[in-house]
Short mmCIF file of C-alpha atoms in Angstrom, two decimals:
data_model
loop_
_atom_site.label_atom_id
_atom_site.label_comp_id
_atom_site.label_asym_id
_atom_site.label_seq_id
_atom_site.Cartn_x
_atom_site.Cartn_y
_atom_site.Cartn_z
CA MET A 1 92.20 109.62 126.42
CA ASN A 2 91.17 108.95 122.83
CA ASN A 3 88.73 106.09 122.32
CA THR A 4 88.80 104.65 118.82
CA LEU A 5 86.40 101.77 119.44
CA GLN A 6 82.82 101.79 118.24
CA PRO A 7 80.64 102.05 121.40
CA THR A 8 78.16 99.24 121.88
CA VAL A 9 74.99 98.66 123.85
CA SER A 10 73.62 95.40 125.24
CA GLY A 11 70.39 93.78 124.10
CA SER A 12 68.92 94.22 127.59
CA ALA A 13 69.72 97.94 127.49
CA LEU A 14 67.93 98.31 124.16
CA GLN A 15 64.98 96.39 125.57
CA SER A 16 64.78 98.70 128.61
CA ILE A 17 64.72 101.73 126.30
CA LEU A 18 61.91 100.17 124.25
CA THR A 19 59.96 99.19 127.38
CA ALA A 20 60.01 102.81 128.51
CA PHE A 21 58.75 103.86 125.06
CA GLN A 22 55.96 101.33 125.36
CA GLN A 23 54.94 102.82 128.72
CA MET A 24 54.71 106.16 126.90
CA ASN A 25 52.19 104.52 124.53
CA LEU A 26 54.55 104.65 121.55
CA ASP A 27 54.49 102.03 118.78
CA VAL A 28 57.52 99.93 119.72
CA LYS A 29 57.06 97.62 116.74
CA GLU A 30 57.37 100.57 114.36
CA ILE A 31 60.38 101.94 116.23
CA LYS A 32 62.17 98.58 116.04
CA ALA A 33 61.44 98.21 112.33
CA ARG A 34 62.50 101.74 111.38
CA ALA A 35 65.64 101.58 113.55
CA GLY A 36 66.60 98.21 112.07
CA ILE A 37 66.75 96.37 115.39
CA ASP A 38 63.92 93.94 114.64
CA GLN A 39 66.64 91.73 113.16
CA PHE A 40 68.19 91.22 116.62
CA ASP A 41 67.22 88.87 119.43
CA LEU A 42 67.21 91.31 122.35
CA ALA A 43 66.81 88.42 124.78
CA ASP A 44 70.27 87.13 123.84
CA PRO A 45 72.41 87.82 126.95
CA HIS A 46 75.54 88.15 124.80
CA LEU A 47 74.06 90.50 122.20
CA ARG A 48 75.88 93.79 121.75
CA VAL A 49 75.23 96.17 118.87
CA SER A 50 76.35 99.66 117.95
CA CYS A 51 75.07 102.47 120.19
CA HIS A 52 73.91 104.19 117.02
CA TYR A 53 70.93 101.82 117.05
CA ALA A 54 69.92 103.20 120.45
CA SER A 55 70.35 106.77 119.19
CA ARG A 56 68.23 105.94 116.18
CA CYS A 57 65.49 104.55 118.43
CA TYR A 58 65.45 107.83 120.38
CA GLN A 59 65.21 109.88 117.18
CA ILE A 60 62.29 107.85 115.84
CA ALA A 61 60.49 107.86 119.19
CA GLN A 62 60.80 111.65 119.36
CA GLN A 63 59.17 111.89 115.92
CA LEU A 64 56.26 109.72 117.10
CA TRP A 65 55.84 111.47 120.46
CA LYS A 66 52.90 113.89 120.47
CA GLY A 67 53.49 115.40 123.89
CA GLU A 68 56.10 117.74 125.36
CA HIS A 69 59.41 117.16 127.14
CA PHE A 70 60.15 113.80 125.58
CA GLY A 71 63.40 113.25 127.49
CA LEU A 72 61.92 114.05 130.90
CA GLN A 73 58.96 111.75 130.29
CA HIS A 74 61.16 108.90 129.08
CA GLY A 75 63.40 109.17 132.15
CA ARG A 76 60.38 108.92 134.46
CA MET A 77 59.63 105.46 133.07
CA TYR A 78 62.82 103.93 134.49
CA GLN A 79 63.22 102.11 137.78
CA PRO A 80 66.18 100.08 139.08
CA PHE A 81 64.83 96.73 137.88
CA SER A 82 64.73 98.10 134.32
CA LEU A 83 68.47 97.39 134.33
CA GLY A 84 68.06 93.62 134.76
CA ILE A 85 70.52 91.85 137.05
CA ILE A 86 72.55 95.06 137.42
CA GLY A 87 69.43 96.80 138.74
CA HIS A 88 68.78 93.99 141.22
CA LEU A 89 72.39 94.27 142.41
CA LEU A 90 72.04 98.03 142.96
CA ALA A 91 68.79 97.57 144.85
CA THR A 92 70.36 95.13 147.34
CA ALA A 93 73.38 97.34 148.12
CA ASP A 94 73.78 98.58 151.68
CA ASN A 95 73.71 102.28 150.83
CA CYS A 96 73.83 104.83 148.00
CA GLN A 97 77.63 104.84 147.91
CA GLN A 98 77.81 101.10 147.33
CA ALA A 99 75.02 101.21 144.74
CA LEU A 100 76.69 104.06 142.85
CA ASN A 101 80.05 102.30 142.89
CA CYS A 102 78.41 99.14 141.54
CA TYR A 103 76.72 100.90 138.65
CA GLU A 104 79.93 102.72 137.81
CA ARG A 105 81.81 99.41 137.83
CA TYR A 106 79.34 97.56 135.61
CA GLN A 107 77.85 100.35 133.49
CA ARG A 108 79.82 99.40 130.38
CA ALA A 109 78.09 96.04 130.41
CA PHE A 110 74.86 97.97 129.92
CA GLY A 111 76.18 100.41 127.33
CA GLU A 112 79.32 102.35 126.43
CA GLY A 113 77.78 105.46 124.88
CA LEU A 114 76.92 107.44 128.02
CA ILE A 115 79.30 106.84 130.92
CA PHE A 116 79.32 108.64 134.24
CA GLU A 117 82.06 109.10 136.78
CA SER A 118 81.49 110.08 140.40
CA ARG A 119 83.77 111.62 143.00
CA PRO A 120 83.74 113.97 146.00
CA TYR A 121 83.46 117.53 144.76
CA ASP A 122 86.50 119.69 145.43
CA ILE A 123 86.38 123.48 145.23
CA ASP A 124 89.83 125.02 144.92
CA GLN A 125 91.29 121.79 146.31
CA CYS A 126 89.02 122.02 149.37
CA ARG A 127 86.47 119.24 149.67
CA SER A 128 82.86 120.38 150.00
CA ASN A 129 79.94 118.38 151.38
CA LEU A 130 78.87 117.50 147.84
CA TYR A 131 79.38 114.50 145.61
CA LEU A 132 79.72 115.04 141.86
CA ILE A 133 78.45 112.83 139.03
CA GLU A 134 79.72 113.83 135.57
CA LEU A 135 78.35 112.43 132.33
CA ASP A 136 80.73 111.61 129.49
CA ILE A 137 79.55 111.06 125.91
CA HIS A 138 81.60 108.65 123.82
CA PRO A 139 83.47 110.59 121.08
CA LYS A 140 81.93 108.41 118.38
CA LEU A 141 78.46 109.57 119.50
CA SER A 142 79.16 113.28 119.88
CA GLY A 143 76.92 114.11 116.92
CA SER A 144 74.05 111.77 117.70
CA VAL A 145 73.40 112.26 121.43
CA ASP A 146 71.07 115.24 121.91
CA SER A 147 69.99 117.07 125.04
CA LEU A 148 66.80 115.00 125.32
CA MET A 149 68.84 111.83 125.87
CA ILE A 150 70.76 113.63 128.63
CA ASP A 151 67.45 114.71 130.17
CA SER A 152 66.25 111.10 130.14
CA PHE A 153 69.46 109.78 131.74
CA PHE A 154 69.42 112.33 134.57
CA VAL A 155 65.71 111.94 135.37
CA ALA A 156 66.13 108.14 135.34
CA LEU A 157 69.03 108.42 137.81
CA LYS A 158 66.99 110.72 140.07
CA ASN A 159 63.98 108.40 139.84
CA CYS A 160 66.05 105.33 140.76
CA ALA A 161 67.66 107.17 143.70
CA SER A 162 64.24 108.17 145.03
CA LEU A 163 62.81 104.66 144.71
CA LEU A 164 65.81 103.05 146.41
CA THR A 165 66.05 105.50 149.32
CA GLY A 166 62.49 106.75 149.76
CA ILE A 167 63.82 110.31 149.53
CA ALA A 168 61.71 112.41 147.14
CA LYS A 169 64.46 115.00 146.54
CA PRO A 170 67.80 113.16 146.45
CA LEU A 171 69.68 115.70 144.29
CA ALA A 172 71.28 118.97 145.48
CA TYR A 173 71.31 120.60 142.04
CA VAL A 174 71.91 119.84 138.36
CA GLU A 175 73.96 121.58 135.66
CA LEU A 176 73.06 121.13 131.97
CA ARG A 177 74.84 122.31 128.84
CA ARG A 178 71.58 122.84 126.96
CA GLU A 179 70.10 126.30 126.50
CA PRO A 180 67.37 127.33 128.97
CA PRO A 181 63.95 126.02 127.87
CA VAL A 182 60.83 128.18 127.71
CA ASP A 183 59.55 126.54 130.91
CA PRO A 184 62.60 125.79 133.13
CA GLU A 185 60.29 125.02 136.08
CA THR A 186 59.38 121.75 134.30
CA TYR A 187 62.99 120.61 134.80
CA THR A 188 62.96 121.72 138.41
CA SER A 189 59.81 119.66 138.95
CA ALA A 190 61.16 116.57 137.15
CA LEU A 191 64.53 116.58 138.93
CA GLN A 192 63.21 117.94 142.23
CA CYS A 193 66.11 120.35 142.63
CA PRO A 194 67.51 123.61 141.20
CA VAL A 195 68.62 123.24 137.56
CA TYR A 196 71.19 125.54 135.92
CA PHE A 197 71.39 125.77 132.13
CA SER A 198 74.10 126.86 129.62
CA GLN A 199 76.79 125.22 131.76
CA LYS A 200 80.10 123.77 130.55
CA GLN A 201 79.22 120.17 131.47
CA ASP A 202 76.25 117.93 132.19
CA ARG A 203 76.54 116.94 135.84
CA ILE A 204 74.66 116.18 139.02
CA PHE A 205 75.49 117.25 142.58
CA ILE A 206 74.27 115.28 145.58
CA SER A 207 75.00 115.68 149.27
CA SER A 208 77.69 113.54 150.83
CA GLU A 209 75.15 112.58 153.51
CA LEU A 210 72.97 110.94 150.87
CA MET A 211 75.84 108.63 149.91
CA GLU A 212 75.55 107.03 153.36
CA GLN A 213 71.76 106.69 153.13
CA PRO A 214 70.70 103.02 153.65
CA LEU A 215 68.63 101.54 150.83
CA LEU A 216 65.10 100.37 151.52
CA SER A 217 65.75 97.02 149.82
CA ALA A 218 69.28 96.42 151.18
CA ASN A 219 70.18 92.75 151.47
CA SER A 220 73.87 92.00 152.03
CA SER A 221 73.61 88.24 151.44
CA LEU A 222 71.70 88.66 148.19
CA PHE A 223 74.07 91.42 147.10
CA ILE A 224 77.07 89.11 147.49
CA ALA A 225 75.29 86.31 145.62
CA LEU A 226 74.24 88.58 142.74
CA GLU A 227 77.70 90.06 142.32
CA ASP A 228 79.19 86.58 142.30
CA GLN A 229 76.71 85.65 139.57
CA MET A 230 77.68 88.73 137.55
CA LEU A 231 81.36 87.91 137.80
CA LYS A 232 80.72 84.33 136.69
CA SER A 233 78.58 85.61 133.80
CA ASN A 234 81.28 88.04 132.68
CA LEU A 235 78.91 90.99 132.98
CA HIS A 236 81.70 93.52 132.78
CA GLY A 237 80.65 93.59 129.14
CA GLU A 238 82.94 90.68 128.30
CA GLY A 239 80.30 88.33 126.94
CA SER A 240 80.40 89.74 123.42
CA PHE A 241 82.29 88.35 120.46
CA ALA A 242 84.40 91.50 120.40
CA GLU A 243 85.58 90.73 123.93
CA THR A 244 86.44 87.20 122.84
CA VAL A 245 88.65 88.71 120.17
CA ARG A 246 90.20 91.16 122.65
CA THR A 247 91.04 88.27 124.97
CA ALA A 248 92.66 86.37 122.10
CA ILE A 249 94.72 89.45 121.20
CA LEU A 250 95.85 89.85 124.81
CA LYS A 251 97.01 86.23 124.92
CA SER A 252 99.00 86.85 121.72
CA ILE A 253 101.22 89.56 123.15
CA ASP A 254 104.53 87.76 122.90
CA GLY A 255 106.74 89.92 120.68
CA ARG A 256 105.43 88.55 117.41
CA LYS A 257 103.31 90.61 115.02
CA ILE A 258 99.60 90.37 115.86
CA THR A 259 97.52 89.98 112.71
CA LEU A 260 93.90 89.20 111.94
CA ALA A 261 94.95 85.89 110.40
CA ARG A 262 96.85 84.90 113.54
CA ILE A 263 93.89 85.70 115.82
CA ALA A 264 91.47 83.91 113.49
CA GLU A 265 93.63 80.80 113.68
CA GLN A 266 93.65 81.02 117.48
CA LEU A 267 89.83 81.22 117.46
CA ALA A 268 89.57 78.25 115.05
CA MET A 269 87.96 80.21 112.21
CA THR A 270 88.96 81.72 108.89
CA PRO A 271 90.04 85.38 108.63
CA ARG A 272 86.96 86.02 106.50
CA THR A 273 84.64 84.64 109.18
CA LEU A 274 86.36 86.73 111.83
CA GLN A 275 85.94 89.87 109.73
CA ARG A 276 82.29 89.09 109.07
CA ARG A 277 81.43 88.53 112.72
CA LEU A 278 83.21 91.71 113.78
CA LYS A 279 81.39 93.66 111.09
CA GLN A 280 78.04 92.42 112.42
CA SER A 281 78.73 94.21 115.70
CA GLU A 282 80.31 97.18 113.88
CA HIS A 283 83.82 96.57 115.19
CA ARG A 284 87.10 96.71 113.34
CA PHE A 285 90.00 94.40 114.12
CA GLN A 286 92.48 97.28 114.16
CA ASP A 287 90.38 99.16 116.71
CA LEU A 288 90.30 96.14 119.02
CA LEU A 289 94.03 95.62 118.62
CA ASP A 290 94.72 99.29 119.43
CA LYS A 291 92.51 99.13 122.53
CA VAL A 292 94.30 96.04 123.88
CA ARG A 293 97.68 97.59 123.16
CA LEU A 294 96.59 100.81 124.87
CA ASP A 295 95.36 99.09 128.05
CA PHE A 296 98.41 96.82 128.20
CA SER A 297 100.94 99.61 127.56
CA VAL A 298 99.35 102.00 130.07
CA LYS A 299 99.54 99.32 132.75
CA GLU A 300 103.18 98.50 131.94
CA VAL A 301 104.24 102.15 131.72
CA ARG A 302 102.70 102.81 135.14
CA GLU A 303 104.38 99.78 136.72
CA ASN A 304 107.72 100.63 135.06
CA LYS A 305 109.02 97.06 135.16
CA ILE A 306 110.35 96.96 131.59
CA SER A 307 111.83 99.62 129.32
CA HIS A 308 109.67 101.38 126.76
CA GLU A 309 111.78 99.83 123.99
CA GLU A 310 111.14 96.33 125.33
CA LEU A 311 107.44 97.13 125.65
CA ALA A 312 107.29 98.28 122.03
CA TYR A 313 108.76 95.02 120.73
CA LEU A 314 106.61 92.96 123.10
CA LEU A 315 103.49 94.56 121.59
CA GLY A 316 104.63 93.66 118.08
CA TYR A 317 105.93 97.05 116.94
CA SER A 318 108.94 96.91 114.64
CA GLU A 319 110.33 100.21 115.97
CA PRO A 320 110.08 101.90 119.39
CA SER A 321 109.39 105.21 117.64
CA THR A 322 106.21 103.75 116.12
CA PHE A 323 105.04 102.68 119.56
CA ARG A 324 105.82 106.11 121.05
CA LYS A 325 103.82 107.79 118.28
CA ALA A 326 100.84 105.45 118.83
CA PHE A 327 100.96 105.91 122.61
CA LYS A 328 100.89 109.69 122.27
CA GLN A 329 97.98 109.45 119.86
CA TRP A 330 96.06 107.34 122.41
CA THR A 331 96.84 109.30 125.57
CA GLY A 332 98.05 112.72 124.41
CA LYS A 333 101.43 112.06 126.06
CA THR A 334 104.62 110.17 125.32
CA PRO A 335 105.28 107.08 127.47
CA ARG A 336 107.87 109.00 129.48
CA GLU A 337 105.52 111.96 130.06
CA TYR A 338 102.72 109.61 131.07
CA GLN A 339 105.01 107.76 133.46
CA GLN A 340 106.13 110.98 135.12
CA GLN A 341 102.52 112.13 135.57
CA HIS A 342 101.29 108.84 137.02
#
């Protein structure tokens, strides 16, 4: 599915990246200044900025790093509580399966650039005893996410799994797209499992038994309380101004044309102010409108309660053909093809 939105990262996510740099004895003040993030209040719980700022921080930190294997070293600095309230929620889960499901559910609140999906691993439609975690890079970041960032992400995941379970070697094996390094045993040591290079995808394999492993810090009562707090705080990533605009757009789906001026009026501000505030977080109104239309239309097409023509007019399209063209651009399929598949 095409994603036209600019990926964002939370202030707390940026801070966790910088904290890890600081533990590597890098000059965080210089990194912030050169990356242009010293202008932001990273303590603001609603702050979201472009993921390109995070990529820029990595690039600068790599330039300052005097040692080897930057990505592996950076990943070692992470622990569950580096993720703030999300990390505390994971740590109180009953087992690995619940913790993994939680992170997958809330990961976009942390950042939208690197997203993973997990599922039981099927070989030729026969389920094995392995669980698969695949990493997906946002299309807008395809040119700015290098292999060192992938290294960091995977080592951080392994490190968190070890700390939460007490198991030193939680991974079965890892596949990486990057070319084999001069010293591949360094990767084997960092990830504590076999590592295969020059693969088609970046992914992790863990045993299905590990998914049932109880966590050392499991606390069901605290888990329920923390998740309730996250839901009340809108930590699905919905605390940003962009999400406020998306919500306003969703409420405006009534058959009339949805314009920037109309949404600005609904939010009690001028169109110019709306444009300025969206620009600050590197969002475009048209991108937000397309994303809301996509999510809404996919849901309606799946449920099949109204005709595609009615759906087109409901979303503010003047012609059904325009809607069909947009839907195919978003999903790669016409509404009818998508409906048949799902």
